[in-house]
XYZ file of N, CA and C in Angstrom:
462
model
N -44.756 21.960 -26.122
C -43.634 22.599 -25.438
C -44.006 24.067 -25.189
N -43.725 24.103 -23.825
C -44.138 25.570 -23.918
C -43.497 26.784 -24.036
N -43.459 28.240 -23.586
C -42.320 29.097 -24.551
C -41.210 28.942 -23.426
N -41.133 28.601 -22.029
C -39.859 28.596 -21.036
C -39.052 27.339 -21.425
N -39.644 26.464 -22.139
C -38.745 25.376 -22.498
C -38.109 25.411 -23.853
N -39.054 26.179 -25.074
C -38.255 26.433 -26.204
C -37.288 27.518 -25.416
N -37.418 28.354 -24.187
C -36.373 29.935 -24.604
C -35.303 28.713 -23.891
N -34.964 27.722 -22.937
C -34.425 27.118 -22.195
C -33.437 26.336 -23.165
N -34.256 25.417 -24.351
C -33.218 24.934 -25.226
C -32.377 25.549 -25.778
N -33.150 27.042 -26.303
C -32.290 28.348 -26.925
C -30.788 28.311 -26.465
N -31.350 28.567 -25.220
C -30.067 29.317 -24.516
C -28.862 28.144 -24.571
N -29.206 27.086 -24.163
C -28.541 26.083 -24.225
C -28.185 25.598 -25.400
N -28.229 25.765 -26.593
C -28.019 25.850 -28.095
C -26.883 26.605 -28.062
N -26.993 28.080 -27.381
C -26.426 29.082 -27.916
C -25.088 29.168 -26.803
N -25.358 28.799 -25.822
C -24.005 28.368 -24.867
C -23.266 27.203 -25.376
N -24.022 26.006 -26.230
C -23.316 25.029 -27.158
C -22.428 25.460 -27.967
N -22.588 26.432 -28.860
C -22.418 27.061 -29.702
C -21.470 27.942 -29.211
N -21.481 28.273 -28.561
C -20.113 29.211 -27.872
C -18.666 28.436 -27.551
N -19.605 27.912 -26.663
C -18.358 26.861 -26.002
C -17.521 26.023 -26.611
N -18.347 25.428 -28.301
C -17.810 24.311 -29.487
C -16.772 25.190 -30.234
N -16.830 27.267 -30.180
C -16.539 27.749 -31.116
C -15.647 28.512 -29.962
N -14.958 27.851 -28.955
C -14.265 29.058 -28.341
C -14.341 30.044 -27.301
N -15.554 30.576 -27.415
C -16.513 31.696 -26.680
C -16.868 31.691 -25.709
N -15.831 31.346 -24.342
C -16.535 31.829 -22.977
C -15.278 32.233 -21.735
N -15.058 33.358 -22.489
C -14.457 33.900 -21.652
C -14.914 34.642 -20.255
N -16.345 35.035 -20.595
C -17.307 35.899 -19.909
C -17.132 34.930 -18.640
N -17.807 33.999 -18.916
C -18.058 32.549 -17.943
C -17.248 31.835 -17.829
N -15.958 31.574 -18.140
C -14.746 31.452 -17.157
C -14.281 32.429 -16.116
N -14.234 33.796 -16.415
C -13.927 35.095 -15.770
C -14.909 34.678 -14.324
N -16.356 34.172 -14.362
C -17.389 34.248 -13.547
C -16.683 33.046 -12.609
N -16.803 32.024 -13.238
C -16.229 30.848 -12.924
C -15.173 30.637 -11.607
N -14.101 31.397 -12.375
C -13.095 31.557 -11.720
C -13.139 32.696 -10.877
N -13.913 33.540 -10.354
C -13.878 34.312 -9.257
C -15.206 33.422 -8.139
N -15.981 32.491 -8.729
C -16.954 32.096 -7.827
C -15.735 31.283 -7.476
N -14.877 30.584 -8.204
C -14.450 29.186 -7.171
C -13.217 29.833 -6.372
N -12.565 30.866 -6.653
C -11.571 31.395 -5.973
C -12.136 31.834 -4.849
N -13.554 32.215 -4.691
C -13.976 32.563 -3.245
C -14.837 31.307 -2.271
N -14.909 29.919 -3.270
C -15.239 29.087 -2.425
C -13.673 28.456 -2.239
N -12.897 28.260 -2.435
C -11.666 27.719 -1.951
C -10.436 28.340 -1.115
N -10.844 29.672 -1.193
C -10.213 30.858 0.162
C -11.114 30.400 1.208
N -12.606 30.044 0.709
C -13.205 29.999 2.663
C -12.996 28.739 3.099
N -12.784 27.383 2.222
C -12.047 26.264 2.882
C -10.651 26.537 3.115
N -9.871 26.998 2.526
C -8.538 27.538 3.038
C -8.560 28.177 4.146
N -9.335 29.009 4.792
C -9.567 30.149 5.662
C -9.944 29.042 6.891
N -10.542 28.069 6.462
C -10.815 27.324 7.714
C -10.180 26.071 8.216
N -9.253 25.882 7.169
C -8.260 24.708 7.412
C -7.072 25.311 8.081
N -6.683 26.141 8.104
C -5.749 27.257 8.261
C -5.989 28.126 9.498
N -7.325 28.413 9.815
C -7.896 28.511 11.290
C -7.216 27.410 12.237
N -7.842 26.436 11.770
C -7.959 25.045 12.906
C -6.354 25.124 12.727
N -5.289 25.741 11.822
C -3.882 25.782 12.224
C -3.493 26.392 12.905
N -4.402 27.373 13.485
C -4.158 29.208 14.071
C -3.365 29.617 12.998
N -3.024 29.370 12.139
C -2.110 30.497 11.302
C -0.815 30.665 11.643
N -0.236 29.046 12.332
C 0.900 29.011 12.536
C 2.037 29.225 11.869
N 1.547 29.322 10.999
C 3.008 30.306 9.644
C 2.216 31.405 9.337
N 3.109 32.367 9.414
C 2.811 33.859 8.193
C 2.555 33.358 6.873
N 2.848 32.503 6.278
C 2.539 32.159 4.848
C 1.035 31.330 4.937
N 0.556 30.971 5.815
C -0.769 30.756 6.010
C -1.666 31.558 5.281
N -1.174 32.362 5.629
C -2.310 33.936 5.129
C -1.981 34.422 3.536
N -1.057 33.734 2.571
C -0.983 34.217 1.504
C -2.063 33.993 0.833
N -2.939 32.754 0.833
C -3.895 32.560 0.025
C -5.130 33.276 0.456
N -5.243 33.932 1.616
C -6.512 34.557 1.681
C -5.936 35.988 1.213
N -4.827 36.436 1.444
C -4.397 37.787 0.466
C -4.702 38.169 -0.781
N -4.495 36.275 -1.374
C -4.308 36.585 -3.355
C -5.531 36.770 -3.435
N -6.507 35.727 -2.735
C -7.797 35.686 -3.502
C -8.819 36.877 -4.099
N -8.803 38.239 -2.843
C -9.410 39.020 -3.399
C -9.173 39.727 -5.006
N -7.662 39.760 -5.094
C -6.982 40.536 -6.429
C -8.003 39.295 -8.097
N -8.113 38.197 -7.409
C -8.672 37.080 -8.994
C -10.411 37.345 -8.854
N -10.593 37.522 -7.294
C -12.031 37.446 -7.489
C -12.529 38.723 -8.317
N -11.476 39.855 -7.826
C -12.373 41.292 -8.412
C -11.703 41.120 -10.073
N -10.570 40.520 -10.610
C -10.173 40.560 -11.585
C -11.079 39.755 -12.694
N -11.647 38.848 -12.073
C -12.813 37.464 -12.726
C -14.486 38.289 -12.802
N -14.444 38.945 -11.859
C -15.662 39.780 -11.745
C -15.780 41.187 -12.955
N -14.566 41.715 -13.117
C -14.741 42.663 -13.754
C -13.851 41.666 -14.894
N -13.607 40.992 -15.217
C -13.890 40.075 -16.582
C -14.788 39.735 -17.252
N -15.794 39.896 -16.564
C -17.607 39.548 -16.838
C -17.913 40.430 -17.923
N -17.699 41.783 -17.148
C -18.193 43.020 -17.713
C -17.083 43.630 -18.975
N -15.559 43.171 -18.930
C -14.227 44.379 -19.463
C -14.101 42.707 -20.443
N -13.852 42.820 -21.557
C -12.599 42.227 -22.535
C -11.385 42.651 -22.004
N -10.783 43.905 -21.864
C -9.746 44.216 -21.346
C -9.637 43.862 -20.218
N -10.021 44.123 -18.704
C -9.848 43.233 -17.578
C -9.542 41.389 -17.765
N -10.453 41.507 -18.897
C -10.152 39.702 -19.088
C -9.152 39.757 -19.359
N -8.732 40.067 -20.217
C -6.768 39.872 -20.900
C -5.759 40.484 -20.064
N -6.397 41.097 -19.372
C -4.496 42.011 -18.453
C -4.847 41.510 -16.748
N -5.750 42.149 -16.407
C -5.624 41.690 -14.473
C -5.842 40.539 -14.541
N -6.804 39.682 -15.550
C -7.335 38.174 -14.852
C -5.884 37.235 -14.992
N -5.493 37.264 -15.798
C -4.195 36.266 -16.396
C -3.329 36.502 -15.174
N -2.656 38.285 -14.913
C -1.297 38.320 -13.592
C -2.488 37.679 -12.134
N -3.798 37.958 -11.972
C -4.157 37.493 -10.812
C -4.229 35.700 -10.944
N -4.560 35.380 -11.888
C -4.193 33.859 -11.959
C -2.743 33.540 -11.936
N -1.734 34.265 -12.522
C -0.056 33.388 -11.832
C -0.064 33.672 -10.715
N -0.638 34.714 -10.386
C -0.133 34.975 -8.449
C -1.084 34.105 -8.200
N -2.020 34.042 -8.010
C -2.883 32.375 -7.584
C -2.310 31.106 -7.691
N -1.631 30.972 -9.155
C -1.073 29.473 -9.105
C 0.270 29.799 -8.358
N 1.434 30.484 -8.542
C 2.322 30.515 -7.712
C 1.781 30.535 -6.239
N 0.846 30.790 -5.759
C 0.492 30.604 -4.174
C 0.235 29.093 -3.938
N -0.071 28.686 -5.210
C -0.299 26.774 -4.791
C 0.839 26.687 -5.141
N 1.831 26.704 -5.747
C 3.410 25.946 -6.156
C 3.715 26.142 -4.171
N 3.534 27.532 -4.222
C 4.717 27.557 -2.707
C 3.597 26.613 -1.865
N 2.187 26.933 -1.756
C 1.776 26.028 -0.454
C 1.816 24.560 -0.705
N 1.990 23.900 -1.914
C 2.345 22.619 -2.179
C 3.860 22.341 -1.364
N 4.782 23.446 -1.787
C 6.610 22.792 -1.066
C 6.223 23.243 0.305
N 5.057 24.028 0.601
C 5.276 24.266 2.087
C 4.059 22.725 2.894
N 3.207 22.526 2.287
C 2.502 20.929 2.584
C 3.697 19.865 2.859
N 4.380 19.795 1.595
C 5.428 18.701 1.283
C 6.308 18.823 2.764
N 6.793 20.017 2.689
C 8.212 20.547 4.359
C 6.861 19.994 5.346
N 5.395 20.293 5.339
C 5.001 20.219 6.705
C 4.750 18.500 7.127
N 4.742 17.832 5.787
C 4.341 16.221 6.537
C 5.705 15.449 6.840
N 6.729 16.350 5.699
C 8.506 15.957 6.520
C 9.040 16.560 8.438
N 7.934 17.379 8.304
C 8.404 17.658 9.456
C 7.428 16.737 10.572
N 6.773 15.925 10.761
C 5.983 15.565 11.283
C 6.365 14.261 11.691
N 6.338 13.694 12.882
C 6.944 12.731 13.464
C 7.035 11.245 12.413
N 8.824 11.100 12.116
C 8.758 10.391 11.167
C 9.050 10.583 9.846
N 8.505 11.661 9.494
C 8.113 12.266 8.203
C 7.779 11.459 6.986
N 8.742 11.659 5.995
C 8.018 10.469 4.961
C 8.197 8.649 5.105
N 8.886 8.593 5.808
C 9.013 7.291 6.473
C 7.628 6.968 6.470
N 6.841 7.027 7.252
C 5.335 7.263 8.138
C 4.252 7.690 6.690
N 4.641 7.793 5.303
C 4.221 8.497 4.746
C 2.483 7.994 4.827
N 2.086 6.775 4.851
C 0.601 6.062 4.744
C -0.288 7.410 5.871
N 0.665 7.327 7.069
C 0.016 8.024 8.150
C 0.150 9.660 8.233
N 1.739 9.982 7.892
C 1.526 11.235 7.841
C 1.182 11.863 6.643
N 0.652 11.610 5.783
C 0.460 12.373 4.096
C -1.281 12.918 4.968
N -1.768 11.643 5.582
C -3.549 11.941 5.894
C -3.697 12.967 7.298
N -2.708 12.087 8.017
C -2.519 13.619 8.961
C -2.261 14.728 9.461
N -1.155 14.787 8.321
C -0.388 16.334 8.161
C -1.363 17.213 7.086
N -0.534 18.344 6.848
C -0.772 19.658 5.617
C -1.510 18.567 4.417
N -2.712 18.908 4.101
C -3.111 18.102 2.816
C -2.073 18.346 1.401
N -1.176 17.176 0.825
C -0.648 17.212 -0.164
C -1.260 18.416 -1.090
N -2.310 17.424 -1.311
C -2.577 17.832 -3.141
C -3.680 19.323 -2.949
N -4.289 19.439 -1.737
C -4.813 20.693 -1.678
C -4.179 22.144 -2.230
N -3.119 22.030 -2.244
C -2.897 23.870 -2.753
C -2.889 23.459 -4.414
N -3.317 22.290 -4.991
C -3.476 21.894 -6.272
C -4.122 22.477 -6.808
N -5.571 22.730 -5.926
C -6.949 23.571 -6.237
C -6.487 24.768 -6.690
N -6.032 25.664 -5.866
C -5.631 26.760 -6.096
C -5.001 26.883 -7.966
N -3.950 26.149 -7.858
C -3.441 25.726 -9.005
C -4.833 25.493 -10.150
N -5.299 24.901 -10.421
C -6.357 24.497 -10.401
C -7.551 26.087 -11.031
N -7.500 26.868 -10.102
C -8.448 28.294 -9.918
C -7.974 28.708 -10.852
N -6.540 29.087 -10.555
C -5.302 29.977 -11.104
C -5.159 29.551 -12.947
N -5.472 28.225 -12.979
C -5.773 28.274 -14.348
C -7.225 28.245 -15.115
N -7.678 27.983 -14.751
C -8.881 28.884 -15.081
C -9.130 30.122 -15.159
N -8.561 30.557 -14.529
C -8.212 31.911 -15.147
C -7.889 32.421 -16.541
N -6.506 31.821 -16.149
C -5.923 32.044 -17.734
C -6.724 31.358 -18.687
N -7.591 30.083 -18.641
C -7.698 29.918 -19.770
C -8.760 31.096 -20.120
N -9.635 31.388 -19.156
C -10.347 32.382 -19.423
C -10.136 33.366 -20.513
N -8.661 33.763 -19.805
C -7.879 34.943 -20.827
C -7.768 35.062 -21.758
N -7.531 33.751 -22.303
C -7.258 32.988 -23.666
C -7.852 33.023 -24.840
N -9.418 32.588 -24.128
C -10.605 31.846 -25.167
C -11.211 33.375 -26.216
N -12.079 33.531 -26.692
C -13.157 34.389 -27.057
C -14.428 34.646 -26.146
N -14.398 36.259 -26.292
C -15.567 36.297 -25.562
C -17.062 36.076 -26.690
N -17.980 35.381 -25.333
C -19.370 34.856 -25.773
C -19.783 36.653 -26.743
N -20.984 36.181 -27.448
C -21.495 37.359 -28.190
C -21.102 37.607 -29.196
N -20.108 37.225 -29.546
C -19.243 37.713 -30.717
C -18.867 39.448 -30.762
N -18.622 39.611 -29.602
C -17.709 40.646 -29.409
C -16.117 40.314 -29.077
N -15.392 40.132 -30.008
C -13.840 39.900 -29.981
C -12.966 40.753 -30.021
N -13.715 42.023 -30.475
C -12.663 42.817 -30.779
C -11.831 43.743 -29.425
C-alpha cells in the first residue's frame, strides 16, 4: 500500500469518526450552500420557461444567496454556523412551504384542476419540487445542530 492510500484510509477513518460522534457541522454548512446553489439554478430555469409569471417566482432565487453565504462562512465561523445558517435555513424552508401551496393553487388552477389530477399534477407546477428546498433548508439546521469536525466545540 502505498503512502496516498494509507493518507486516503486516514482521512476516511477520521471523517468516520466524526460523523459516528456527531462532528460535521463544517460539512453540512459546505453541503448545504453547494446544494442551495444547485437547486436555485434548476429553479431559475424552471421558472424562466414560466417567464416569471408570478412575483413570487423570484422568492427562491432571492433566499438562496442569504444560505449560500451563511453555509459558506459556516465552513470557516462556529458562530456563523449557529446564528445566520439556522434563520437562512427557515427562510429557505418557509420559501418551499409557500412554493408548495403556490404548486398545489397552480395545478387547481389548470384546466380541470384536481379532477384531471393523473394529467395535471405532471403538467402543471411540479408538486413535490419546492420539497427540495425544504429539503436544503434543513440541512442547514441540522448543520447548526451537530458538532463541529476537529474537536473544536467550544
Amino acid at each position: 500500500m502505498n503512502r496516498l492510500e494509507k493518507r486516503a484510509r486516514n482521512d476516511v477513518k477520521i471523517i468516520l469518526r466524526d460523523v459516528n460522534h456527531g462532528r460535521f457541522e463544517k460539512s453540512m454548512s459546505g453541503v448545504t450552500a453547494a446544494s442551495a446553489l444547485l437547486v436555485c439554478a434548476e429553479v431559475y430555469y424552471e421558472h424562466y420557461k414560466g417567464s416569471f409569471g408570478n412575483r413570487v417566482m423570484w422568492s427562491p432565487i432571492i433566499v438562496t444567496p442569504p444560505i449560500v453565504i451563511a453555509g459558506i462562512a459556516g465552513i470557516f465561523s462556529r458562530r456563523a454556523a449557529k446564528t445566520a445558517l439556522p434563520a437562512a435555513s427557515l427562510l429557505y424552508m418557509l420559501t418551499g412551504a409557500v412554493g408548495l401551496v403556490m404548486h398545489i393553487r397552480g395545478v387547481s388552477r389548470k384546466p380541470g384542476g384536481w379532477k384531471f389530477a393523473a394529467y395535471n399534477v405532471v403538467m402543471g407546477p411540479p408538486v413535490i419540487a419546492p420539497g427540495l428546498f425544504a429539503m436544503v433548508g434543513g440541512m442547514g439546521l441540522l448543520a447548526s445542530l451537530v458538532r463541529r469536525e476537529g474537536g473544536d466545540d467550544d
